[in-house]
Tab-separated table of C-alpha atoms in Angstrom:
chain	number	residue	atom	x	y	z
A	1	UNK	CA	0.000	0.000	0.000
A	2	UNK	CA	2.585	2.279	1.165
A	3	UNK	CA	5.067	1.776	-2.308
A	4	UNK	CA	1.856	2.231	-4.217
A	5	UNK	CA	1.423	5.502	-2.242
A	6	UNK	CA	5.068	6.486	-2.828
A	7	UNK	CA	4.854	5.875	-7.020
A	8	UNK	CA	1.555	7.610	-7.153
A	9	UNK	CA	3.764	10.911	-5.771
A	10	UNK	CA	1.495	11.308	-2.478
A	11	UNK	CA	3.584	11.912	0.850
A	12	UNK	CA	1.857	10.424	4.362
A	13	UNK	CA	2.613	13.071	6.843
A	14	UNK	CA	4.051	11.941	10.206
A	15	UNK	CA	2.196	12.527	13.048
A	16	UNK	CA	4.742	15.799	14.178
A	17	UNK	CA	3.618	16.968	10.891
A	18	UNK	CA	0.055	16.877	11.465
A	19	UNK	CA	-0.298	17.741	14.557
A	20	UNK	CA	2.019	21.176	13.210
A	21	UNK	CA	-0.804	21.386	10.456
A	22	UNK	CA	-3.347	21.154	13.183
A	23	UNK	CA	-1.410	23.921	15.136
A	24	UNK	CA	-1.542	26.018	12.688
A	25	UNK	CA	-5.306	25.637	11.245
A	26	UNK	CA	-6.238	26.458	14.721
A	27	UNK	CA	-3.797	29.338	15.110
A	28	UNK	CA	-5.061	30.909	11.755
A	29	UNK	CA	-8.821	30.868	12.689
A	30	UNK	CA	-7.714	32.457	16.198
A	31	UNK	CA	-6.188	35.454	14.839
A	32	UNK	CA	-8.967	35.954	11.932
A	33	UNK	CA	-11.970	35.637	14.801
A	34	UNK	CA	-9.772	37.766	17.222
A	35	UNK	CA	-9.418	40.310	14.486
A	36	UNK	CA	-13.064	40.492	13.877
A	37	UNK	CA	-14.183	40.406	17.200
A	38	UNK	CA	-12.119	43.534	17.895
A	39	UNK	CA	-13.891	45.346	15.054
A	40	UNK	CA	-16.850	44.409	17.006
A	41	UNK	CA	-16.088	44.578	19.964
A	42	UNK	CA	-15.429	48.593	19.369
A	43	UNK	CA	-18.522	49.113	17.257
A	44	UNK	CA	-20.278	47.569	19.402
A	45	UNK	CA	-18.982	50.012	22.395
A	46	UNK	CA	-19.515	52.788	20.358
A	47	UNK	CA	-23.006	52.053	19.729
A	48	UNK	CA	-23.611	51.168	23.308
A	49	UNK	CA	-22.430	54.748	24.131
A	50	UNK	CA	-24.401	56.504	21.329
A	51	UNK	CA	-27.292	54.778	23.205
A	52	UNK	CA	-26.682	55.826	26.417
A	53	UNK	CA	-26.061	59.678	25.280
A	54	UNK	CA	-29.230	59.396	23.164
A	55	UNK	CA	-31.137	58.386	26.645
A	56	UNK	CA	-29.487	61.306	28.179
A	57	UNK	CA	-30.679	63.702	25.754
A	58	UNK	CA	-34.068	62.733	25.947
A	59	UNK	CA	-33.995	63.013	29.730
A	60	UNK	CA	-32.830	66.709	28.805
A	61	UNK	CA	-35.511	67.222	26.183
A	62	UNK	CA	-38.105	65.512	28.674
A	63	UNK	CA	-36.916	68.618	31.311
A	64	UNK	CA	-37.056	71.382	28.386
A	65	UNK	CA	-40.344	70.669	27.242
A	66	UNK	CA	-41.140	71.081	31.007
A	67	UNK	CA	-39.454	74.570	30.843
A	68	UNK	CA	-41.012	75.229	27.905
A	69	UNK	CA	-44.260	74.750	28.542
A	70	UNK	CA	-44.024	76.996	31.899
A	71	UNK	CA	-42.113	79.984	29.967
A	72	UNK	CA	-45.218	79.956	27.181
A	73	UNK	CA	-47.856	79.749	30.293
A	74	UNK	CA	-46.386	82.462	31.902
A	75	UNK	CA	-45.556	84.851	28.960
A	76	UNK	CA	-49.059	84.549	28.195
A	77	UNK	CA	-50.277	85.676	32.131
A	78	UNK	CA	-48.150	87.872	31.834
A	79	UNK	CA	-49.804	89.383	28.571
A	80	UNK	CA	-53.402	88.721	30.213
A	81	UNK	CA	-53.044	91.001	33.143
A	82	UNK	CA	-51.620	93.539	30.906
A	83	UNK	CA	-54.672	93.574	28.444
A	84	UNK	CA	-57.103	93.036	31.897
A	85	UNK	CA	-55.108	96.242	33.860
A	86	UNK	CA	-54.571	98.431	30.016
A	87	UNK	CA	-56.434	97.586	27.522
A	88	UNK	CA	-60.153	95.812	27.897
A	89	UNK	CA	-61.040	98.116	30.976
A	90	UNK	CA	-60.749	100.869	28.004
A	91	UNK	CA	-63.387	99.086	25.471
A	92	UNK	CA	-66.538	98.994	25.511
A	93	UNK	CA	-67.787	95.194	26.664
A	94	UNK	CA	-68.630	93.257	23.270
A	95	UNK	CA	-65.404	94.239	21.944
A	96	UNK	CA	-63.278	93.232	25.156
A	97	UNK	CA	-64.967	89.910	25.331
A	98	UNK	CA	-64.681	89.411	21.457
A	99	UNK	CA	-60.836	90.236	22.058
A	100	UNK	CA	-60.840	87.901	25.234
A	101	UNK	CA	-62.309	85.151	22.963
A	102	UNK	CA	-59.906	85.206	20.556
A	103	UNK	CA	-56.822	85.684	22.854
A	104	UNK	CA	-58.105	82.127	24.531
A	105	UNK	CA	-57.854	80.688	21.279
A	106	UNK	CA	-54.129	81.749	20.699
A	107	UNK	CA	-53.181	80.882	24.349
A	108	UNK	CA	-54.804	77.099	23.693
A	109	UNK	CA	-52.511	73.619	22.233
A	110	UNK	CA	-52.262	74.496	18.755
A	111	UNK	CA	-49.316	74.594	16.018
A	112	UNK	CA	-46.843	77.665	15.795
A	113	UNK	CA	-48.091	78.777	12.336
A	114	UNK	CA	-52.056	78.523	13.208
A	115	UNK	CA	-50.528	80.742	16.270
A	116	UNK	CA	-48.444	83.206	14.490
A	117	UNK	CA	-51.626	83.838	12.376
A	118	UNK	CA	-54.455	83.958	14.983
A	119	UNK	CA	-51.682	86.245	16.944
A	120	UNK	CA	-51.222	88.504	13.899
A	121	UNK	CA	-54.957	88.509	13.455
A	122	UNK	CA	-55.833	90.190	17.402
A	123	UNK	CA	-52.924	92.363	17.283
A	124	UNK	CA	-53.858	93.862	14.126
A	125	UNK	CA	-57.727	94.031	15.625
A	126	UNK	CA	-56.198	95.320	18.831
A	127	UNK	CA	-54.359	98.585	17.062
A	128	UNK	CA	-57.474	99.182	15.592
A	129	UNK	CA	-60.153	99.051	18.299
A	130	UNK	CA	-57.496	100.650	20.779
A	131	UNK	CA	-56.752	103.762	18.716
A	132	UNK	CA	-59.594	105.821	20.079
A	133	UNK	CA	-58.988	104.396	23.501
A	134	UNK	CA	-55.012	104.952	23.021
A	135	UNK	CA	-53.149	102.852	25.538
A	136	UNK	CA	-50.544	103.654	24.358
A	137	UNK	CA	-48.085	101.979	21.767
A	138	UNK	CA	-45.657	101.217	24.781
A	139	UNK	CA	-48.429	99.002	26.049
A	140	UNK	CA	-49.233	97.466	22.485
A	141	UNK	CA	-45.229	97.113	22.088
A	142	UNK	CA	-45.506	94.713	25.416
A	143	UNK	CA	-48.587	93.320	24.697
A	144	UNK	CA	-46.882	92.142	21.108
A	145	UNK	CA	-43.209	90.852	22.170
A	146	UNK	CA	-45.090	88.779	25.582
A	147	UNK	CA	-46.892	86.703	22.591
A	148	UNK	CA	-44.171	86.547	20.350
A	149	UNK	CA	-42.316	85.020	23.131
A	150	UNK	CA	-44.926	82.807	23.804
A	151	UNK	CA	-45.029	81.481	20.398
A	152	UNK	CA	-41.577	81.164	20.644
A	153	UNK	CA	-41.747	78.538	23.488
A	154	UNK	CA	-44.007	76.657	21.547
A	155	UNK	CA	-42.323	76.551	18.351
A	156	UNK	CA	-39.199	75.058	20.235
A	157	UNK	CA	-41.280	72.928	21.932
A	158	UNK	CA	-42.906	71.330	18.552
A	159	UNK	CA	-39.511	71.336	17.138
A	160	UNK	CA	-38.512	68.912	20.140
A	161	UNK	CA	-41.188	66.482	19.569
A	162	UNK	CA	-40.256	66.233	16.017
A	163	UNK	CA	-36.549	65.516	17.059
A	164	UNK	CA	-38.215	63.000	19.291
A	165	UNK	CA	-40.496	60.999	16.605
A	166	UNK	CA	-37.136	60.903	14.609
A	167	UNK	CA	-34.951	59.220	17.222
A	168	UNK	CA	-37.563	56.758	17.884
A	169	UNK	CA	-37.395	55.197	14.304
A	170	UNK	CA	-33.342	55.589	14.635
A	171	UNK	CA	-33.640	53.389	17.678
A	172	UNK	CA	-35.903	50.701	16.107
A	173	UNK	CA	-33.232	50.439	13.287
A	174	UNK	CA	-30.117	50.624	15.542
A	175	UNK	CA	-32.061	47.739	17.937
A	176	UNK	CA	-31.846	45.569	14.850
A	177	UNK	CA	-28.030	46.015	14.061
A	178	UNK	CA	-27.406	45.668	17.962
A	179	UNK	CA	-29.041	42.356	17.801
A	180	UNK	CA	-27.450	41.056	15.368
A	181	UNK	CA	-24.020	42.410	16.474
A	182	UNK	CA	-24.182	41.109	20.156
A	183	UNK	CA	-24.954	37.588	18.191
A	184	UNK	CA	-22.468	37.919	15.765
A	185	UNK	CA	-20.006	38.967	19.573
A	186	UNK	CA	-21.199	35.997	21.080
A	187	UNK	CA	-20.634	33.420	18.228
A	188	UNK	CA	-17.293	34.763	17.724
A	189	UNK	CA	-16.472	34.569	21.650
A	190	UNK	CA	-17.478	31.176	21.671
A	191	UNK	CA	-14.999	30.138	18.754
A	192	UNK	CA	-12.242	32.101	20.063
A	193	UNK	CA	-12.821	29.656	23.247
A	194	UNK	CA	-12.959	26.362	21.330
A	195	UNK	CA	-10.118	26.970	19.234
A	196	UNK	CA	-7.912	28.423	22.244
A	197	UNK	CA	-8.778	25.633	24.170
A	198	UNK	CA	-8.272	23.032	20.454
A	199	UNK	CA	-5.064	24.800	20.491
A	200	UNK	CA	-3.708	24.177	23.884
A	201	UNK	CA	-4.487	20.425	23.624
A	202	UNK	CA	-2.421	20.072	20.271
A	203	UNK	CA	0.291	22.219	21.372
A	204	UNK	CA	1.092	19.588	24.439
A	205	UNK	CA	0.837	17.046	22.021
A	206	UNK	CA	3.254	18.798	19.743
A	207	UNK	CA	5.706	19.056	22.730
């Protein structure tokens, strides 16, 4: 068997020489799965952190839209007493409780732009019906700038929620690569294992 071996050009290796080939199979797929779980093993960090700033922005959004919400409550009181102490007093009672109407509107949950227009809409009303009454334009100034501010607050505050909606589709895509990533990190830990440990049995052997 063995000469027939020999003419057909095919060389048995001894057993130092396959447990060397062994040695080195096993040595080869260590360093390729140690490479790759390194990769990894730093995205995988990286995401991890991304994650944990993203939760600590929304905690800081969460507190903002508090903030916010206060500032456009307040900016508003603050323009109700001045219309209630300088302006309605001044009218005659269907047009201050028209006005009133209208500034409960503005003051109520509704989008920036439908309350940049229904603000435009009572200041312009306000000039108009206060001119014979004159307040003053100091007092209209005020009246003005407190609702512009208001608005203000609000339109950061929508702009937050939108920033918000968006996040919550990146997380459902980054959930999916983070599962699969911490399975991919797992298989490869396991085969780093199994060959380490392959590769400390044939190295004794070697020896």
């Amino acid at each position: 068997m063995t000469e027939n071996i020999d003419e057909a050009g095919i060389r048995v290796l001894v057993e130092e020489e396959l447990i060397s080939a062994v040695v080195e199979k096993h040595r080869r797929f260590l360093e390729e799965y140690k490479k790759e779980f390194g990769e990894l093993d730093s995205r995988l960090s990286q995401v991890e952190e991304n994650v944990k700033n993203v939760k600590n922005f929304r905690i800081q959004m969460e507190e903002r839209k508090e903030v916010l919400k206060e500032k456009r409550q307040q900016f508003y009181h603050q323009t109700e007493a001045l219309l209630e102490k300088e302006i309605f007093p001044k009218l005659d009672p269907i047009t201050a409780n028209k006005l009133k109407e209208e500034f409960k509107r503005i003051k109520g949950q509704i989008e920036p732009e439908e309350e940049q227009r229904l603000k435009d809409s009572f200041m312009e009303k306000l000039r108009e019906t206060t001119q014979a009454a004159g307040p003053g334009e100091n007092v209209l100034s005020l009246v003005g700038s407190r609702m512009e501010e208001a608005r203000n607050s609000n339109l950061e505050f929508k702009e937050i929620i939108k920033s918000e909606k968006q996040l919550a589709e990146d997380d459902g895509s980054k959930g999916e690569d983070i599962s699969k990533s911490k399975s991919q990190h797992k298989w490869l830990s396991t085969k780093i294992k199994n060959h380490e440990e392959a590769l400390n049995y044939w190295e004794k052997l070697k020896v």
